Coordinates of C-alpha atoms and ligand atoms in Angstrom, one line a residue:
V1 CA 0.0 0.0 0.0
V2 CA 1.4 3.4 -1.1
T3 CA -0.1 6.5 0.5
K4 CA 0.3 10.1 -0.6
A5 CA 2.9 11.0 2.1
A6 CA 4.2 10.4 5.6
G7 CA 3.1 12.5 8.6
N8 CA -0.6 12.6 7.6
P9 CA -2.8 10.8 10.2
Y10 CA -5.5 10.2 7.5
N11 CA -3.0 8.2 5.4
E12 CA -1.9 6.2 8.4
K13 CA -5.6 5.3 9.1
E14 CA -6.1 4.2 5.5
A15 CA -2.9 2.1 5.6
S16 CA -4.0 0.5 8.9
G17 CA -7.4 -0.6 7.4
F18 CA -5.6 -2.1 4.4
Q19 CA -3.1 -3.9 6.6
E20 CA -5.7 -5.3 9.0
V21 CA -7.6 -7.0 6.1
I22 CA -4.7 -8.4 4.2
E23 CA -3.1 -9.8 7.4
A24 CA -6.4 -11.3 8.5
E25 CA -6.4 -13.1 5.1
G26 CA -2.9 -14.4 5.8
G27 CA -1.1 -12.0 3.5
T28 CA 1.9 -9.8 4.1
V29 CA 1.8 -6.0 3.8
I30 CA 4.5 -3.5 2.9
V31 CA 3.3 0.0 4.0
K32 CA 5.0 2.8 2.1
H33 CA 4.4 6.5 3.1
P34 CA 6.7 8.5 0.8
E35 CA 8.5 11.4 2.3
T36 CA 6.8 14.0 0.2
A37 CA 3.4 14.1 -1.5
T38 CA 5.0 14.0 -5.0
A39 CA 4.8 11.6 -8.0
D40 CA 8.6 11.4 -8.0
A41 CA 8.7 10.0 -4.5
Q42 CA 6.0 7.5 -5.4
I43 CA 7.8 6.4 -8.6
S44 CA 10.8 5.2 -6.7
V45 CA 8.6 3.3 -4.2
V46 CA 6.7 1.6 -7.1
Q47 CA 10.0 0.6 -8.7
S48 CA 11.2 -1.0 -5.5
L49 CA 7.8 -2.9 -5.1
I50 CA 8.2 -4.2 -8.7
S51 CA 11.6 -5.6 -7.8
Q52 CA 10.2 -7.2 -4.7
E53 CA 7.6 -8.9 -6.9
V54 CA 4.6 -8.1 -4.8
D55 CA 1.2 -9.5 -5.9
A56 CA -0.7 -6.2 -5.8
I57 CA -0.1 -2.4 -5.3
C58 CA -2.8 -0.1 -4.0
I59 CA -1.8 3.5 -4.3
A60 CA -3.1 7.0 -3.5
G61 CA -1.7 8.8 -6.5
N62 CA 0.1 12.1 -6.1
D63 CA -0.4 12.9 -9.8
E64 CA -2.9 11.7 -12.4
N65 CA -0.5 10.9 -15.2
A66 CA 3.0 11.0 -14.0
L67 CA 2.9 7.4 -12.5
Q68 CA 1.6 5.8 -15.7
A69 CA 5.0 4.4 -16.9
S70 CA 5.8 2.8 -13.5
L71 CA 2.3 1.5 -12.9
Q72 CA 2.1 0.0 -16.4
E73 CA 5.5 -1.7 -15.8
A74 CA 4.0 -3.2 -12.6
M75 CA 0.9 -4.4 -14.4
D76 CA 3.1 -5.8 -17.3
A77 CA 4.9 -7.8 -14.6
G78 CA 1.6 -9.3 -13.4
I79 CA 1.1 -7.1 -10.4
K80 CA -2.5 -6.1 -9.8
V81 CA -2.7 -2.3 -9.6
A82 CA -5.6 -0.4 -7.9
C83 CA -5.7 3.1 -6.5
M84 CA -7.6 4.5 -3.6
D85 CA -8.2 8.0 -2.2
A86 CA -6.6 9.9 -5.1
K87 CA -6.9 8.3 -8.5
V88 CA -4.4 7.8 -11.3
N89 CA -5.6 7.8 -14.9
P90 CA -7.5 4.8 -16.4
D91 CA -4.4 3.5 -18.2
S92 CA -2.5 3.4 -14.9
R93 CA -5.0 1.3 -12.9
M94 CA -7.3 -1.7 -13.0
T95 CA -9.9 0.1 -10.8
F96 CA -10.2 3.0 -8.3
V97 CA -11.5 2.7 -4.8
N98 CA -13.3 6.0 -4.4
Q99 CA -14.3 7.1 -0.9
A100 CA -17.6 8.7 -2.0
G101 CA -19.3 10.1 -5.1
T102 CA -17.4 13.1 -6.4
M103 CA -20.5 15.2 -7.2
E104 CA -22.0 14.3 -3.8
I105 CA -19.0 15.6 -2.1
G106 CA -19.0 18.8 -4.2
Q107 CA -22.7 19.3 -3.5
A108 CA -22.3 18.8 0.3
L109 CA -19.4 21.2 0.5
M110 CA -21.1 23.9 -1.7
D111 CA -24.3 23.7 0.4
A112 CA -22.2 24.0 3.5
V113 CA -20.5 27.2 2.2
L114 CA -23.9 28.6 1.2
D115 CA -25.4 27.9 4.6
I116 CA -22.4 29.0 6.7
S117 CA -21.9 32.2 4.8
G118 CA -25.6 33.1 5.2
G119 CA -26.0 32.9 1.4
E120 CA -23.6 35.5 0.2
G121 CA -20.0 36.9 0.3
Q122 CA -16.5 35.9 -0.3
W123 CA -15.1 32.4 0.3
A124 CA -11.9 30.6 -0.5
I125 CA -10.7 27.1 -0.9
L126 CA -7.6 25.7 1.0
S127 CA -6.6 22.6 -0.8
A128 CA -3.8 20.0 -0.5
T129 CA -1.2 19.8 -3.4
S130 CA -2.1 21.4 -6.8
Q131 CA -1.6 18.0 -8.5
A132 CA -4.0 16.0 -6.1
T133 CA -6.6 14.4 -8.3
N134 CA -9.1 13.9 -5.4
Q135 CA -9.0 17.5 -4.2
N136 CA -9.0 18.8 -7.8
A137 CA -12.0 16.6 -8.7
W138 CA -13.9 17.9 -5.6
I139 CA -13.0 21.5 -6.4
E140 CA -14.3 21.1 -10.0
A141 CA -17.5 19.5 -8.6
M142 CA -18.0 22.5 -6.3
K143 CA -17.5 24.9 -9.2
E144 CA -20.0 23.0 -11.3
V145 CA -22.6 23.1 -8.4
M146 CA -21.9 26.8 -7.9
Q147 CA -23.2 27.6 -11.5
D148 CA -26.7 27.3 -10.1
E149 CA -28.5 30.6 -9.4
K150 CA -28.8 29.7 -5.8
Y151 CA -25.1 30.3 -5.3
S152 CA -24.8 33.5 -7.4
K153 CA -24.2 35.8 -4.4
L154 CA -21.1 33.8 -3.4
E155 CA -17.7 34.9 -4.7
L156 CA -14.9 32.3 -4.8
V157 CA -11.9 34.6 -4.4
E158 CA -9.0 32.1 -4.5
V159 CA -7.9 28.5 -4.3
V160 CA -4.7 28.2 -2.2
Y161 CA -2.5 25.1 -1.7
G162 CA -1.1 24.0 1.7
D163 CA 0.4 20.8 0.2
D164 CA -0.9 18.8 3.1
E165 CA 1.8 20.2 5.3
P166 CA 0.6 21.7 8.5
Q167 CA 2.9 24.7 8.5
K168 CA 2.3 25.7 4.9
S169 CA -1.4 25.2 5.4
T170 CA -1.2 27.6 8.4
D171 CA 0.7 30.2 6.4
V172 CA -1.6 30.2 3.4
T173 CA -4.6 30.5 5.8
Q174 CA -3.1 33.6 7.4
A175 CA -2.4 35.1 4.0
L176 CA -6.0 34.5 3.0
L177 CA -7.2 36.4 6.1
Q178 CA -4.9 39.3 5.4
N179 CA -5.7 39.5 1.7
Y180 CA -9.5 39.2 2.1
P181 CA -10.6 40.9 5.3
D182 CA -14.2 40.3 4.4
L183 CA -13.7 36.6 3.8
K184 CA -16.7 34.7 5.2
V185 CA -15.9 31.0 4.7
I186 CA -12.8 28.9 4.0
C187 CA -13.6 25.4 2.6
A188 CA -10.7 23.0 3.1
P189 CA -11.3 19.6 1.3
T190 CA -8.2 18.1 3.0
T191 CA -7.9 16.8 6.6
V192 CA -4.4 18.4 7.0
G193 CA -5.6 21.8 5.7
I194 CA -8.8 22.0 7.7
A195 CA -7.0 21.2 10.9
A196 CA -4.4 23.9 10.3
A197 CA -7.0 26.5 9.3
A198 CA -9.3 25.6 12.3
K199 CA -6.5 26.5 14.7
V200 CA -5.6 29.7 12.9
L201 CA -9.3 30.9 12.8
Q202 CA -10.1 29.8 16.3
D203 CA -7.0 31.2 18.0
S204 CA -7.4 34.6 16.3
G205 CA -11.1 34.8 17.0
S206 CA -11.7 35.4 13.3
A207 CA -15.2 36.0 12.0
C208 CA -14.4 33.8 9.0
K209 CA -15.8 30.3 9.4
L210 CA -14.6 27.0 8.1
T211 CA -16.0 23.8 6.6
G212 CA -14.5 21.0 4.5
L213 CA -13.3 17.4 5.0
G214 CA -11.8 16.7 8.4
L215 CA -10.9 13.9 10.8
P216 CA -13.2 14.0 13.8
S217 CA -10.2 13.1 16.1
E218 CA -8.3 16.3 14.9
M219 CA -11.3 18.6 14.6
S220 CA -13.5 17.9 17.7
E221 CA -12.1 21.0 19.6
Y222 CA -13.0 23.3 16.7
I223 CA -16.6 22.0 16.0
G224 CA -19.3 24.2 17.5
D225 CA -22.1 26.6 16.7
D226 CA -20.9 29.6 18.7
D227 CA -18.3 32.3 18.1
A228 CA -15.7 30.4 20.2
H229 CA -15.5 27.6 17.5
S230 CA -14.2 28.0 14.0
C231 CA -16.0 25.1 12.3
P232 CA -19.8 24.7 12.5
Y233 CA -19.7 21.4 10.7
M234 CA -17.7 19.3 8.2
F235 CA -17.8 16.0 6.3
L236 CA -15.7 12.9 5.9
W237 CA -16.0 9.1 5.6
N238 CA -14.2 6.4 7.5
P239 CA -10.6 6.4 6.2
I240 CA -10.0 3.0 7.8
D241 CA -12.8 1.6 5.6
V242 CA -11.2 3.2 2.5
G243 CA -8.1 1.1 3.3
R244 CA -10.2 -2.0 4.1
L245 CA -12.1 -1.7 0.7
G246 CA -8.7 -1.1 -1.0
A247 CA -7.5 -4.4 0.5
Y248 CA -10.6 -6.4 -0.4
T249 CA -10.4 -5.0 -4.0
S250 CA -6.7 -6.0 -4.2
I251 CA -7.4 -9.5 -2.9
A252 CA -10.3 -9.9 -5.4
L253 CA -7.9 -8.8 -8.2
V254 CA -5.2 -11.2 -7.1
N255 CA -7.6 -14.1 -6.8
E256 CA -8.9 -13.2 -10.3
E257 CA -12.5 -12.9 -8.9
I258 CA -12.6 -9.6 -10.7
T259 CA -10.6 -7.9 -13.4
G260 CA -11.6 -4.3 -12.5
A261 CA -14.3 -4.1 -15.3
A262 CA -17.6 -2.4 -14.7
G263 CA -20.2 -4.9 -13.6
D264 CA -17.7 -7.0 -11.6
T265 CA -19.0 -7.8 -8.1
F266 CA -17.2 -8.9 -5.0
T267 CA -17.7 -9.2 -1.2
A268 CA -15.7 -6.9 1.0
G269 CA -16.0 -8.8 4.3
E270 CA -17.9 -6.9 6.9
L271 CA -18.3 -3.9 4.5
G272 CA -20.7 -5.9 2.4
D273 CA -21.1 -6.4 -1.4
Y274 CA -19.7 -4.0 -3.9
E275 CA -20.0 -3.5 -7.7
I276 CA -17.4 -1.9 -9.9
V277 CA -19.0 0.8 -12.0
D278 CA -17.9 3.1 -14.8
A279 CA -16.1 6.2 -13.6
A280 CA -16.4 9.7 -15.2
D281 CA -12.8 9.6 -16.5
G282 CA -13.4 6.5 -18.7
G283 CA -11.9 4.0 -16.2
T284 CA -13.8 2.2 -13.5
E285 CA -14.3 2.7 -9.8
V286 CA -15.9 1.2 -6.7
I287 CA -17.5 3.7 -4.3
L288 CA -17.3 3.1 -0.6
G289 CA -20.4 5.1 0.5
A290 CA -21.7 8.6 1.1
P291 CA -20.0 11.5 2.8
F292 CA -21.0 11.8 6.5
K293 CA -21.7 15.1 8.3
F294 CA -20.0 15.8 11.6
D295 CA -21.5 18.5 13.8
P296 CA -21.8 19.4 17.5
S297 CA -24.5 16.7 18.0
N298 CA -22.3 13.8 17.0
I299 CA -18.6 14.8 17.0
D300 CA -18.0 13.3 20.5
E301 CA -19.2 9.9 19.3
W302 CA -16.7 9.9 16.5
K303 CA -13.6 11.7 17.8
D304 CA -12.1 8.5 19.4
I305 CA -12.8 6.3 16.3
Y306 CA -10.9 8.1 13.6
Ligands
RAM1 C1 -5.9 14.6 3.3 C2 -5.3 13.9 2.1 C3 -6.2 12.8 1.6 C4 -7.7 13.2 1.5 C5 -8.2 13.7 2.8 C6 -9.6 14.2 2.8 O1 -5.7 13.8 4.4 O2 -5.2 14.9 1.0 O3 -5.8 12.4 0.3 O4 -8.5 12.1 1.1 O5 -7.3 14.8 3.2

């Protein structure tokens, strides 16, 4: 299993779900967290996994196209390649384990921005890396949703990138507040970004509010309806289950129960039955579930789970 980068609790949870399932099935797992969230760092990891003759690689891609040569080399060597979390292009994978429907996430985030802003005003996006295919797909989905008349009084002033590094995410959040004093909402579709921004906004007592995709364990102290809290509510899914579904998909590919084609079905243990479907990019995907909303009423139940 190859994640985006080291030092990100979300990636560690994904890898732990993957490891749990493979080991329970009697397999061996090599967990690789590259040092930086770049395609280059992942290419050397993939090359070493090819020489180790692993049966399968499940990767959260740091770039849509840059890994193609390496992942094709892996598939040519008989290695089953799936991606999860952040997809690589259809030629680089057999299928993609997608955490939730892309448009559903875009819709949920745009409706949160509309609601939290009071229906109008400036807002900004704090993303991960500029190459991240998952964040970029969600941003595109938000922009598409925003075309509707209902959102016409909202002004998206900027998309900034914190590269899933806490310090850089903190710095770009501070710059947003300085550059746009009337900013009403920041939407951070990354667990690293939202946690960094939550602290900046809450510590400074800013009137700007926050939503996005966050880990309950990192965000519980910032979730609240009053002025003392920076994030009224946010969304996510269970990252451990993303890893588990990645593992069941890899096992089904290795056992040749599935090939990754649309219409293939398999059982993912306690997660239930799944079907591989056509993805919007011409490849295929399997969707874990729907995004889940975390707010003051349920955050305490979830903060110790993930
Ligand atoms: C960050 C990473 C990850 C993404 C989550 C929502 O942890 O960018 O890829 O899925 O946020």
